[in-house]
Amino acid sequence: MERKKMDRQKAMYLALSCLVAVTLWIFVDLTGDNGDAKKVEIDINNIPIEYLNTDTVLAQRGLMLLEEGTTQTVNVKLTASTRWNSTSLDRSAVRATVDLADVTETGTQRLNITILYPDGTEGISKKSSSPSMATVNIGELYHKEVEVRCERVGTVAEGYSAGELELSPSVLEIRGQKEDIDPVSYVKVVLNYDDATSTITQELDFQYYDANDQLLSGDGIHPTVDKITATLPVNVTKELTLTMNFIQSPGARLTNTVWDIEPRSILVSGDAELLKDVETIVLDDFDLASLDSNTRYSYTIPLPEGCENLSGVTKATLTISFKDMKSAPVTTTRIQCENVPEGKVADVLTEQLTVVIYGTSADVDAVTGSDLLAVADLTDFGSAAGTYTVPVEIRSQRGDLGISGTYQIRVTLRDTQDEEPDQNEPSEDTPSDGETQETVP
C-alpha cells in the first residue's frame, strides 16, 4: 500500500517537471537571454521565380522574357519572431515573384524579387536572398499564325457517319524569337476514338512541325493557347418516311381518299440523340375540305434541325383525290335560334334555306331537308331589338356530311312585354322566353 502511494507521488513529480520544462522553453523562446523575443532563422532554397505580366503587358509592348540569361530560382533566409512561428510556417507554400509591368525595352535588367507567404502566416520576415535581385533577359517578340491540323485515329460505329471536323482555334498564333518560330509550318493534334456513336469533343495537346513534316522541339515557342478543342460530329444515318398532316372534317375524311407521296422516304444523317424518336417528316398541313380537281401538290422537304439530306432530293409531290365525292343542294325548313337573351322574343323571318352538302354518294343521297338543322346563336344580341341578319350553323343529323359555303337568316328581336297575351292555349310552335324556337313546315 505504501509502495503504491510512493509511485503516485513519483508520477506527479514527473508531470510537474515536464510542465516546468515546457514553461521554461516557451519563456526562453519568447524572451531570449536578454528579455527580447528569440528569433529563429529559416533557410529555403531553390524557390521557383514566377514572372508576372509576361503574356499581357510585356507581349503588348512587343517584348518577351527569354529563358537564357534569366534567373529561374532564388534562395531566401527568413526570420521568425518565435520558434512557434517557425514551426507553423508551410515552407512549400512560400513563393517568389518578379513583376515585369515596368519593363519597356530589350536587354538584360535587374528587378526586385518579392517573397510571398501563405495566408495566416505571422511573425515571418525576409532577412536576405541569393541572388538579391533577379536578372531578366528581355528580347523582341515575334509572332506568326500557323494552321492547326488534326490526325484522326479510330472508327465510327456501323450505321453512323462522321461529320465535318471542327477545330478551335483552327489557326494558332505563336510567339517567340524569330529563329525559333520561323521554322514552324503548322501544329498538329491527334484525335482518338473507337466505335463512336455520338459526337466527340476533346481538348488536345499539339506539336510543332516544319514544312517537311518534321517534328520540332517547341523550345522558345509561346502559343496563345495551351490546348486545341477538336469536335467531331458523329451522326446516325436513318430513313425517314414523308407524310402530311391531314386535317379531316365531316364529309372530307382520309379514308375516302387515295393518296401517295413521291418519294416516300429520304435518307438523312443527324445527331443520334436528336433523331432517336424521329421516324417521319411532315411536309405540311393539308385540309381535305379544300381538295378539288387539283390532285398534285409540290412541297419542299423540311429537314430536322442539324440534319443532312443524304438522298439529295429536296422536293416531294403529293398525289391525292377522293374515291367517291358528291355534292348536292338540300332545302330545309328547320330553323332555330338558341341563347335568346332573357326578356326577349326571337321571330324567325326566314322560312327555308337551301344549303349545299357534300360527302360520299351514299351519305348525300340519304339526306332530306328534315335531316338538316339551321341554328342561329343570339348570345351577342343581349339588349338588341329590331330585325337582324344572323349567321347560322348547319347541323346534319344523318351521315358524315360537309357543308359548302356560309348561310344567314333574318331574325326580329323584341321585348317579351310587347307580346299581346293570347286568351287561347299557346300553340306547340310558340316558344316560351329564352327557349329554342323552331319553324316547322
Tab-separated table of C-alpha atoms in Angstrom:
chain	number	residue	atom	x	y	z
A	1	MET	CA	0.000	0.000	0.000
A	2	GLU	CA	2.825	2.353	0.908
A	3	ARG	CA	4.601	1.441	-2.358
A	4	LYS	CA	1.572	2.452	-4.498
A	5	LYS	CA	1.462	5.777	-2.705
A	6	MET	CA	5.134	6.412	-3.497
A	7	ASP	CA	4.560	5.507	-7.206
A	8	ARG	CA	1.750	8.045	-7.414
A	9	GLN	CA	3.943	10.748	-5.903
A	10	LYS	CA	6.738	9.992	-8.399
A	11	ALA	CA	4.272	10.277	-11.309
A	12	MET	CA	3.039	13.651	-10.023
A	13	TYR	CA	6.627	14.948	-9.669
A	14	LEU	CA	7.436	13.793	-13.213
A	15	ALA	CA	4.391	15.516	-14.696
A	16	LEU	CA	5.193	18.697	-12.769
A	17	SER	CA	8.788	18.602	-14.017
A	18	CYS	CA	7.617	18.318	-17.640
A	19	LEU	CA	5.247	21.241	-17.186
A	20	VAL	CA	8.015	23.391	-15.700
A	21	ALA	CA	10.377	22.433	-18.568
A	22	VAL	CA	7.829	23.338	-21.234
A	23	THR	CA	7.071	26.622	-19.478
A	24	LEU	CA	10.724	27.494	-19.332
A	25	TRP	CA	11.175	26.558	-23.021
A	26	ILE	CA	8.325	28.833	-24.044
A	27	PHE	CA	9.619	31.628	-21.825
A	28	VAL	CA	13.113	31.403	-23.278
A	29	ASP	CA	11.664	31.184	-26.821
A	30	LEU	CA	9.663	34.353	-26.272
A	31	THR	CA	12.149	36.430	-24.296
A	32	GLY	CA	15.622	35.137	-25.096
A	33	ASP	CA	18.517	35.689	-22.796
A	34	ASN	CA	18.210	39.496	-22.674
A	35	GLY	CA	14.460	39.749	-22.306
A	36	ASP	CA	13.860	40.133	-26.058
A	37	ALA	CA	11.931	37.634	-28.198
A	38	LYS	CA	14.253	34.950	-29.522
A	39	LYS	CA	14.370	34.950	-33.358
A	40	VAL	CA	14.740	31.848	-35.481
A	41	GLU	CA	16.299	31.795	-38.937
A	42	ILE	CA	14.797	29.685	-41.732
A	43	ASP	CA	16.577	28.760	-44.970
A	44	ILE	CA	14.503	27.860	-48.039
A	45	ASN	CA	16.394	27.069	-51.236
A	46	ASN	CA	15.508	26.842	-54.942
A	47	ILE	CA	12.180	28.650	-54.857
A	48	PRO	CA	10.977	28.929	-58.497
A	49	ILE	CA	10.527	32.560	-59.569
A	50	GLU	CA	7.138	33.433	-61.077
A	51	TYR	CA	7.356	36.204	-63.667
A	52	LEU	CA	4.211	38.324	-63.817
A	53	ASN	CA	2.681	40.145	-66.817
A	54	THR	CA	4.679	38.211	-69.440
A	55	ASP	CA	1.685	37.400	-71.687
A	56	THR	CA	-0.157	40.670	-71.117
A	57	VAL	CA	1.827	43.864	-70.584
A	58	LEU	CA	5.118	42.544	-71.953
A	59	ALA	CA	3.576	40.948	-75.055
A	60	GLN	CA	1.561	44.086	-75.832
A	61	ARG	CA	4.841	46.008	-75.972
A	62	GLY	CA	6.302	43.528	-78.459
A	63	LEU	CA	8.658	42.111	-75.849
A	64	MET	CA	9.238	38.668	-74.392
A	65	LEU	CA	11.110	37.085	-71.491
A	66	LEU	CA	13.968	34.870	-72.659
A	67	GLU	CA	14.844	31.835	-70.551
A	68	GLU	CA	18.534	32.092	-71.348
A	69	GLY	CA	20.182	34.602	-69.023
A	70	THR	CA	17.113	34.907	-66.776
A	71	THR	CA	17.206	33.937	-63.088
A	72	GLN	CA	14.952	30.911	-62.521
A	73	THR	CA	15.199	30.248	-58.740
A	74	VAL	CA	16.129	32.085	-55.540
A	75	ASN	CA	17.390	31.036	-52.084
A	76	VAL	CA	15.959	33.004	-49.161
A	77	LYS	CA	16.803	33.346	-45.468
A	78	LEU	CA	13.728	34.181	-43.383
A	79	THR	CA	13.453	35.283	-39.770
A	80	ALA	CA	10.708	34.008	-37.456
A	81	SER	CA	9.893	36.080	-34.392
A	82	THR	CA	9.440	32.891	-32.317
A	83	ARG	CA	10.194	29.206	-32.649
A	84	TRP	CA	6.453	28.620	-32.674
A	85	ASN	CA	6.075	30.835	-35.768
A	86	SER	CA	8.977	28.952	-37.336
A	87	THR	CA	7.403	25.514	-36.905
A	88	SER	CA	3.955	26.723	-38.093
A	89	LEU	CA	5.280	28.034	-41.449
A	90	ASP	CA	4.450	25.884	-44.503
A	91	ARG	CA	7.745	26.214	-46.349
A	92	SER	CA	6.442	24.637	-49.578
A	93	ALA	CA	3.858	27.457	-49.872
A	94	VAL	CA	6.425	30.280	-49.860
A	95	ARG	CA	6.517	31.923	-53.322
A	96	ALA	CA	8.832	34.276	-55.157
A	97	THR	CA	7.562	36.686	-57.858
A	98	VAL	CA	9.035	39.294	-60.169
A	99	ASP	CA	6.739	41.853	-61.844
A	100	LEU	CA	7.611	42.765	-65.454
A	101	ALA	CA	4.957	45.501	-65.754
A	102	ASP	CA	7.575	48.293	-65.835
A	103	VAL	CA	9.840	46.688	-68.449
A	104	THR	CA	9.805	48.736	-71.665
A	105	GLU	CA	12.943	47.729	-73.597
A	106	THR	CA	15.070	44.791	-74.611
A	107	GLY	CA	18.255	43.692	-72.907
A	108	THR	CA	19.425	42.389	-69.546
A	109	GLN	CA	17.891	44.065	-66.487
A	110	ARG	CA	17.784	43.535	-62.721
A	111	LEU	CA	14.444	43.558	-60.899
A	112	ASN	CA	13.320	43.175	-57.298
A	113	ILE	CA	12.175	39.793	-56.001
A	114	THR	CA	9.037	39.719	-53.852
A	115	ILE	CA	8.634	36.917	-51.299
A	116	LEU	CA	5.040	35.875	-50.566
A	117	TYR	CA	3.959	33.834	-47.548
A	118	PRO	CA	0.874	31.628	-47.202
A	119	ASP	CA	-2.275	33.150	-45.694
A	120	GLY	CA	-2.325	33.195	-41.900
A	121	THR	CA	1.450	33.380	-41.541
A	122	GLU	CA	2.593	35.610	-38.657
A	123	GLY	CA	5.956	36.825	-37.420
A	124	ILE	CA	7.895	35.944	-40.608
A	125	SER	CA	10.118	38.403	-42.488
A	126	LYS	CA	12.764	38.228	-45.190
A	127	LYS	CA	16.340	38.622	-43.969
A	128	SER	CA	18.210	38.085	-47.231
A	129	SER	CA	18.025	36.359	-50.606
A	130	SER	CA	20.511	34.938	-53.063
A	131	PRO	CA	20.559	36.455	-55.563
A	132	SER	CA	19.344	39.698	-54.028
A	133	MET	CA	17.735	40.743	-57.335
A	134	ALA	CA	16.589	38.751	-60.359
A	135	THR	CA	18.347	39.133	-63.685
A	136	VAL	CA	15.918	39.147	-66.637
A	137	ASN	CA	16.793	38.882	-70.301
A	138	ILE	CA	14.227	40.704	-72.452
A	139	GLY	CA	14.111	40.085	-76.195
A	140	GLU	CA	11.997	41.325	-79.084
A	141	LEU	CA	8.779	39.375	-79.536
A	142	TYR	CA	7.931	37.970	-82.965
A	143	HIS	CA	4.672	36.270	-83.819
A	144	LYS	CA	3.044	34.381	-86.670
A	145	GLU	CA	-0.111	32.397	-87.333
A	146	VAL	CA	0.084	28.735	-88.330
A	147	GLU	CA	-2.513	26.200	-89.451
A	148	VAL	CA	-3.890	23.633	-86.998
A	149	ARG	CA	-4.153	20.127	-88.455
A	150	CYS	CA	-5.813	17.100	-86.933
A	151	GLU	CA	-4.970	13.438	-87.394
A	152	ARG	CA	-7.971	11.175	-86.798
A	153	VAL	CA	-7.353	7.736	-85.309
A	154	GLY	CA	-10.416	5.489	-84.908
A	155	THR	CA	-13.715	4.370	-86.390
A	156	VAL	CA	-17.411	5.198	-86.066
A	157	ALA	CA	-19.977	2.501	-85.346
A	158	GLU	CA	-21.926	0.787	-88.104
A	159	GLY	CA	-24.954	2.837	-89.127
A	160	TYR	CA	-23.289	6.092	-88.049
A	161	SER	CA	-21.291	8.643	-90.012
A	162	ALA	CA	-18.770	11.307	-89.059
A	163	GLY	CA	-19.478	14.918	-89.942
A	164	GLU	CA	-17.068	17.748	-90.636
A	165	LEU	CA	-14.338	18.118	-88.030
A	166	GLU	CA	-14.228	21.437	-86.169
A	167	LEU	CA	-11.046	22.802	-84.542
A	168	SER	CA	-10.962	25.722	-82.147
A	169	PRO	CA	-8.853	27.616	-82.830
A	170	SER	CA	-8.251	26.485	-86.401
A	171	VAL	CA	-5.339	28.928	-86.718
A	172	LEU	CA	-2.857	29.258	-83.850
A	173	GLU	CA	-0.792	32.350	-83.052
A	174	ILE	CA	2.696	31.555	-81.783
A	175	ARG	CA	5.221	33.976	-80.290
A	176	GLY	CA	8.937	33.912	-79.690
A	177	GLN	CA	12.242	34.838	-81.190
A	178	LYS	CA	12.360	34.905	-84.950
A	179	GLU	CA	14.783	31.991	-85.238
A	180	ASP	CA	12.517	29.848	-83.037
A	181	ILE	CA	9.157	30.439	-84.719
A	182	ASP	CA	10.205	30.817	-88.375
A	183	PRO	CA	10.688	27.043	-88.902
A	184	VAL	CA	7.139	26.258	-87.721
A	185	SER	CA	4.807	25.479	-90.641
A	186	TYR	CA	1.846	24.040	-88.759
A	187	VAL	CA	0.789	22.410	-85.489
A	188	LYS	CA	-0.856	19.005	-85.260
A	189	VAL	CA	-3.242	17.344	-82.828
A	190	VAL	CA	-4.319	13.685	-82.729
A	191	LEU	CA	-7.972	12.794	-82.107
A	192	ASN	CA	-8.520	9.214	-80.900
A	193	TYR	CA	-11.913	7.474	-80.864
A	194	ASP	CA	-13.262	3.928	-81.213
A	195	ASP	CA	-16.641	2.678	-82.448
A	196	ALA	CA	-18.093	6.152	-81.874
A	197	THR	CA	-21.883	6.541	-81.625
A	198	SER	CA	-22.107	10.160	-80.505
A	199	THR	CA	-20.389	13.482	-81.095
A	200	ILE	CA	-16.806	13.593	-79.803
A	201	THR	CA	-15.285	16.690	-78.190
A	202	GLN	CA	-11.744	16.644	-76.786
A	203	GLU	CA	-9.147	19.186	-75.657
A	204	LEU	CA	-5.868	18.153	-77.216
A	205	ASP	CA	-2.173	18.922	-76.838
A	206	PHE	CA	-0.403	19.929	-80.032
A	207	GLN	CA	3.067	19.591	-81.546
A	208	TYR	CA	5.009	21.790	-83.958
A	209	TYR	CA	6.035	20.691	-87.458
A	210	ASP	CA	8.113	22.249	-90.197
A	211	ALA	CA	7.348	22.425	-93.926
A	212	ASN	CA	8.893	18.957	-94.407
A	213	ASP	CA	6.566	17.419	-91.788
A	214	GLN	CA	9.434	17.050	-89.338
A	215	LEU	CA	8.609	17.321	-85.635
A	216	LEU	CA	10.097	20.380	-83.884
A	217	SER	CA	11.015	20.577	-80.204
A	218	GLY	CA	8.972	23.695	-79.487
A	219	ASP	CA	11.701	25.267	-77.353
A	220	GLY	CA	11.337	29.034	-77.154
A	221	ILE	CA	7.863	28.960	-78.781
A	222	HIS	CA	4.987	30.515	-76.841
A	223	PRO	CA	1.448	29.742	-78.134
A	224	THR	CA	-1.510	31.941	-77.230
A	225	VAL	CA	-3.481	28.862	-76.082
A	226	ASP	CA	-2.378	25.641	-74.391
A	227	LYS	CA	-4.975	23.290	-75.906
A	228	ILE	CA	-6.854	22.807	-79.182
A	229	THR	CA	-10.525	21.812	-78.927
A	230	ALA	CA	-11.496	19.223	-81.543
A	231	THR	CA	-15.167	18.403	-82.187
A	232	LEU	CA	-16.157	15.557	-84.499
A	233	PRO	CA	-19.926	15.301	-85.060
A	234	VAL	CA	-20.981	11.651	-85.148
A	235	ASN	CA	-24.357	11.213	-86.780
A	236	VAL	CA	-26.780	8.360	-87.236
A	237	THR	CA	-27.989	7.539	-90.743
A	238	LYS	CA	-31.735	6.986	-90.799
A	239	GLU	CA	-34.530	6.592	-93.347
A	240	LEU	CA	-37.466	8.894	-92.579
A	241	THR	CA	-40.925	8.467	-94.119
A	242	LEU	CA	-42.514	11.540	-95.738
A	243	THR	CA	-46.096	12.265	-94.737
A	244	MET	CA	-48.695	15.027	-94.421
A	245	ASN	CA	-50.670	16.379	-91.508
A	246	PHE	CA	-54.116	15.723	-92.977
A	247	ILE	CA	-56.889	17.867	-91.487
A	248	GLN	CA	-60.206	15.988	-91.623
A	249	SER	CA	-63.749	17.286	-91.262
A	250	PRO	CA	-67.292	15.969	-91.856
A	251	GLY	CA	-67.663	14.896	-95.481
A	252	ALA	CA	-63.878	15.030	-96.040
A	253	ARG	CA	-62.275	12.001	-94.456
A	254	LEU	CA	-58.882	10.497	-95.218
A	255	THR	CA	-60.488	7.062	-95.556
A	256	ASN	CA	-62.330	8.403	-98.613
A	257	THR	CA	-59.127	9.362	-100.439
A	258	VAL	CA	-56.401	7.778	-102.498
A	259	TRP	CA	-53.047	9.447	-101.902
A	260	ASP	CA	-49.346	8.920	-102.371
A	261	ILE	CA	-46.126	10.873	-101.767
A	262	GLU	CA	-43.142	10.618	-104.075
A	263	PRO	CA	-40.522	9.930	-102.830
A	264	ARG	CA	-41.987	8.018	-99.943
A	265	SER	CA	-38.862	8.454	-97.789
A	266	ILE	CA	-35.420	10.045	-97.727
A	267	LEU	CA	-32.145	9.102	-96.070
A	268	VAL	CA	-30.856	11.657	-93.556
A	269	SER	CA	-27.836	11.942	-91.299
A	270	GLY	CA	-28.006	13.780	-87.994
A	271	ASP	CA	-27.245	13.750	-84.292
A	272	ALA	CA	-28.179	10.355	-82.894
A	273	GLU	CA	-29.882	11.809	-79.810
A	274	LEU	CA	-31.904	14.234	-81.925
A	275	LEU	CA	-33.139	11.533	-84.325
A	276	LYS	CA	-33.743	8.874	-81.663
A	277	ASP	CA	-37.549	9.196	-81.700
A	278	VAL	CA	-37.972	10.646	-85.210
A	279	GLU	CA	-39.490	8.307	-87.818
A	280	THR	CA	-41.286	10.692	-90.203
A	281	ILE	CA	-41.001	14.116	-91.804
A	282	VAL	CA	-44.262	16.081	-92.057
A	283	LEU	CA	-44.238	18.062	-95.297
A	284	ASP	CA	-47.133	20.404	-94.426
A	285	ASP	CA	-50.748	20.667	-93.272
A	286	PHE	CA	-53.392	19.614	-95.821
A	287	ASP	CA	-57.075	20.469	-95.297
A	288	LEU	CA	-59.088	17.758	-97.018
A	289	ALA	CA	-62.085	20.099	-97.230
A	290	SER	CA	-60.103	22.218	-99.723
A	291	LEU	CA	-59.362	19.287	-102.057
A	292	ASP	CA	-60.778	19.977	-105.522
A	293	SER	CA	-59.929	18.977	-109.084
A	294	ASN	CA	-56.244	19.726	-108.451
A	295	THR	CA	-54.734	16.395	-107.437
A	296	ARG	CA	-50.964	17.145	-107.418
A	297	TYR	CA	-49.159	19.307	-104.879
A	298	SER	CA	-45.420	20.016	-104.539
A	299	TYR	CA	-43.591	20.607	-101.237
A	300	THR	CA	-40.046	21.435	-100.185
A	301	ILE	CA	-38.816	18.711	-97.837
A	302	PRO	CA	-38.057	20.215	-94.386
A	303	LEU	CA	-35.171	18.604	-92.505
A	304	PRO	CA	-34.861	18.136	-88.741
A	305	GLU	CA	-32.513	20.726	-87.263
A	306	GLY	CA	-28.864	19.929	-87.817
A	307	CYS	CA	-29.552	17.054	-90.217
A	308	GLU	CA	-28.143	16.424	-93.671
A	309	ASN	CA	-30.200	15.095	-96.588
A	310	LEU	CA	-28.137	12.190	-97.913
A	311	SER	CA	-30.667	11.366	-100.652
A	312	GLY	CA	-30.210	14.742	-102.294
A	313	VAL	CA	-33.953	15.011	-103.109
A	314	THR	CA	-35.260	18.397	-101.958
A	315	LYS	CA	-38.900	18.320	-103.143
A	316	ALA	CA	-41.755	15.843	-102.748
A	317	THR	CA	-45.042	15.521	-104.651
A	318	LEU	CA	-48.391	14.636	-103.071
A	319	THR	CA	-50.957	12.998	-105.363
A	320	ILE	CA	-54.412	12.814	-103.779
A	321	SER	CA	-58.062	12.504	-104.810
A	322	PHE	CA	-61.356	11.414	-103.293
A	323	LYS	CA	-62.544	7.898	-104.084
A	324	ASP	CA	-66.200	8.938	-104.033
A	325	MET	CA	-67.319	12.539	-103.624
A	326	LYS	CA	-70.708	14.096	-104.383
A	327	SER	CA	-72.300	17.441	-103.603
A	328	ALA	CA	-75.977	18.433	-103.792
A	329	PRO	CA	-78.294	21.278	-102.704
A	330	VAL	CA	-80.810	20.413	-99.978
A	331	THR	CA	-83.592	22.707	-98.724
A	332	THR	CA	-84.527	22.704	-95.056
A	333	THR	CA	-87.282	24.479	-93.155
A	334	ARG	CA	-85.874	23.519	-89.764
A	335	ILE	CA	-84.550	26.847	-88.487
A	336	GLN	CA	-83.908	27.583	-84.821
A	337	CYS	CA	-82.495	30.249	-82.514
A	338	GLU	CA	-80.545	29.412	-79.405
A	339	ASN	CA	-79.306	31.504	-76.497
A	340	VAL	CA	-82.155	34.010	-76.907
A	341	PRO	CA	-81.437	36.910	-74.445
A	342	GLU	CA	-83.542	36.971	-71.310
A	343	GLY	CA	-86.652	39.112	-71.707
A	344	LYS	CA	-86.536	38.847	-75.500
A	345	VAL	CA	-88.554	37.026	-78.128
A	346	ALA	CA	-86.960	35.953	-81.431
A	347	ASP	CA	-89.169	35.793	-84.519
A	348	VAL	CA	-87.524	33.932	-87.428
A	349	LEU	CA	-88.483	35.631	-90.692
A	350	THR	CA	-86.607	33.219	-92.978
A	351	GLU	CA	-88.865	30.296	-93.786
A	352	GLN	CA	-86.420	27.995	-95.583
A	353	LEU	CA	-82.737	27.639	-96.508
A	354	THR	CA	-81.098	25.813	-99.396
A	355	VAL	CA	-77.636	24.579	-98.484
A	356	VAL	CA	-75.028	22.625	-100.429
A	357	ILE	CA	-73.814	19.457	-98.779
A	358	TYR	CA	-71.015	17.091	-99.797
A	359	GLY	CA	-69.764	13.657	-98.873
A	360	THR	CA	-69.888	10.154	-100.255
A	361	SER	CA	-72.686	9.408	-102.698
A	362	ALA	CA	-74.389	7.156	-100.180
A	363	ASP	CA	-74.342	9.789	-97.432
A	364	VAL	CA	-75.518	12.636	-99.677
A	365	ASP	CA	-78.304	10.608	-101.339
A	366	ALA	CA	-79.690	9.602	-97.955
A	367	VAL	CA	-80.189	13.198	-96.731
A	368	THR	CA	-83.510	15.070	-96.846
A	369	GLY	CA	-84.380	18.562	-95.687
A	370	SER	CA	-85.638	17.259	-92.364
A	371	ASP	CA	-82.136	15.895	-91.615
A	372	LEU	CA	-80.614	19.394	-91.643
A	373	LEU	CA	-80.994	21.962	-88.900
A	374	ALA	CA	-80.018	25.655	-89.215
A	375	VAL	CA	-79.164	27.173	-85.818
A	376	ALA	CA	-78.611	30.899	-85.133
A	377	ASP	CA	-76.706	31.793	-81.951
A	378	LEU	CA	-78.069	35.004	-80.348
A	379	THR	CA	-75.583	35.182	-77.475
A	380	ASP	CA	-74.208	38.538	-78.666
A	381	PHE	CA	-77.612	40.229	-79.011
A	382	GLY	CA	-78.113	40.978	-75.287
A	383	SER	CA	-80.126	44.234	-75.362
A	384	ALA	CA	-80.674	44.494	-79.104
A	385	ALA	CA	-84.094	44.975	-80.654
A	386	GLY	CA	-85.220	45.022	-84.263
A	387	THR	CA	-84.515	42.910	-87.323
A	388	TYR	CA	-81.046	41.443	-87.979
A	389	THR	CA	-79.224	39.205	-90.428
A	390	VAL	CA	-77.674	36.426	-88.340
A	391	PRO	CA	-75.253	33.680	-89.451
A	392	VAL	CA	-76.358	30.104	-88.873
A	393	GLU	CA	-74.627	26.801	-88.286
A	394	ILE	CA	-75.902	23.927	-90.399
A	395	ARG	CA	-76.110	20.697	-88.454
A	396	SER	CA	-76.600	17.325	-90.067
A	397	GLN	CA	-78.499	14.622	-88.238
A	398	ARG	CA	-77.739	11.930	-90.814
A	399	GLY	CA	-74.421	10.750	-92.295
A	400	ASP	CA	-70.932	12.269	-92.311
A	401	LEU	CA	-71.608	15.393	-94.362
A	402	GLY	CA	-69.699	18.568	-95.118
A	403	ILE	CA	-71.359	21.937	-95.708
A	404	SER	CA	-70.190	24.198	-98.534
A	405	GLY	CA	-70.437	27.953	-98.032
A	406	THR	CA	-71.920	30.090	-95.249
A	407	TYR	CA	-75.571	30.838	-94.566
A	408	GLN	CA	-77.690	33.508	-92.826
A	409	ILE	CA	-81.254	34.093	-91.729
A	410	ARG	CA	-83.328	37.144	-90.810
A	411	VAL	CA	-84.460	37.407	-87.177
A	412	THR	CA	-86.566	40.038	-85.365
A	413	LEU	CA	-85.844	40.584	-81.660
A	414	ARG	CA	-88.458	42.219	-79.437
A	415	ASP	CA	-89.168	42.558	-75.736
A	416	THR	CA	-91.420	39.993	-74.092
A	417	GLN	CA	-93.839	42.660	-72.745
A	418	ASP	CA	-94.527	43.754	-76.328
A	419	GLU	CA	-96.223	40.440	-76.989
A	420	GLU	CA	-100.083	40.605	-76.658
A	421	PRO	CA	-101.461	37.955	-74.265
A	422	ASP	CA	-103.262	35.097	-76.030
A	423	GLN	CA	-106.582	34.048	-74.467
A	424	ASN	CA	-106.295	30.616	-76.021
A	425	GLU	CA	-103.723	27.969	-75.182
A	426	PRO	CA	-100.364	28.605	-76.772
A	427	SER	CA	-99.713	26.536	-79.873
A	428	GLU	CA	-96.895	23.994	-79.961
A	429	ASP	CA	-94.890	26.318	-82.217
A	430	THR	CA	-94.903	29.199	-79.720
A	431	PRO	CA	-91.737	29.120	-77.543
A	432	SER	CA	-91.509	30.481	-74.066
A	433	ASP	CA	-88.997	33.237	-73.167
A	434	GLY	CA	-85.381	32.166	-73.641
A	435	GLU	CA	-86.376	28.780	-75.133
A	436	THR	CA	-85.372	27.431	-78.569
A	437	GLN	CA	-87.755	28.345	-81.387
A	438	GLU	CA	-88.203	26.021	-84.355
A	439	THR	CA	-90.138	26.754	-87.500
A	440	VAL	CA	-91.696	23.585	-88.880
A	441	PRO	CA	-93.356	23.382	-92.267
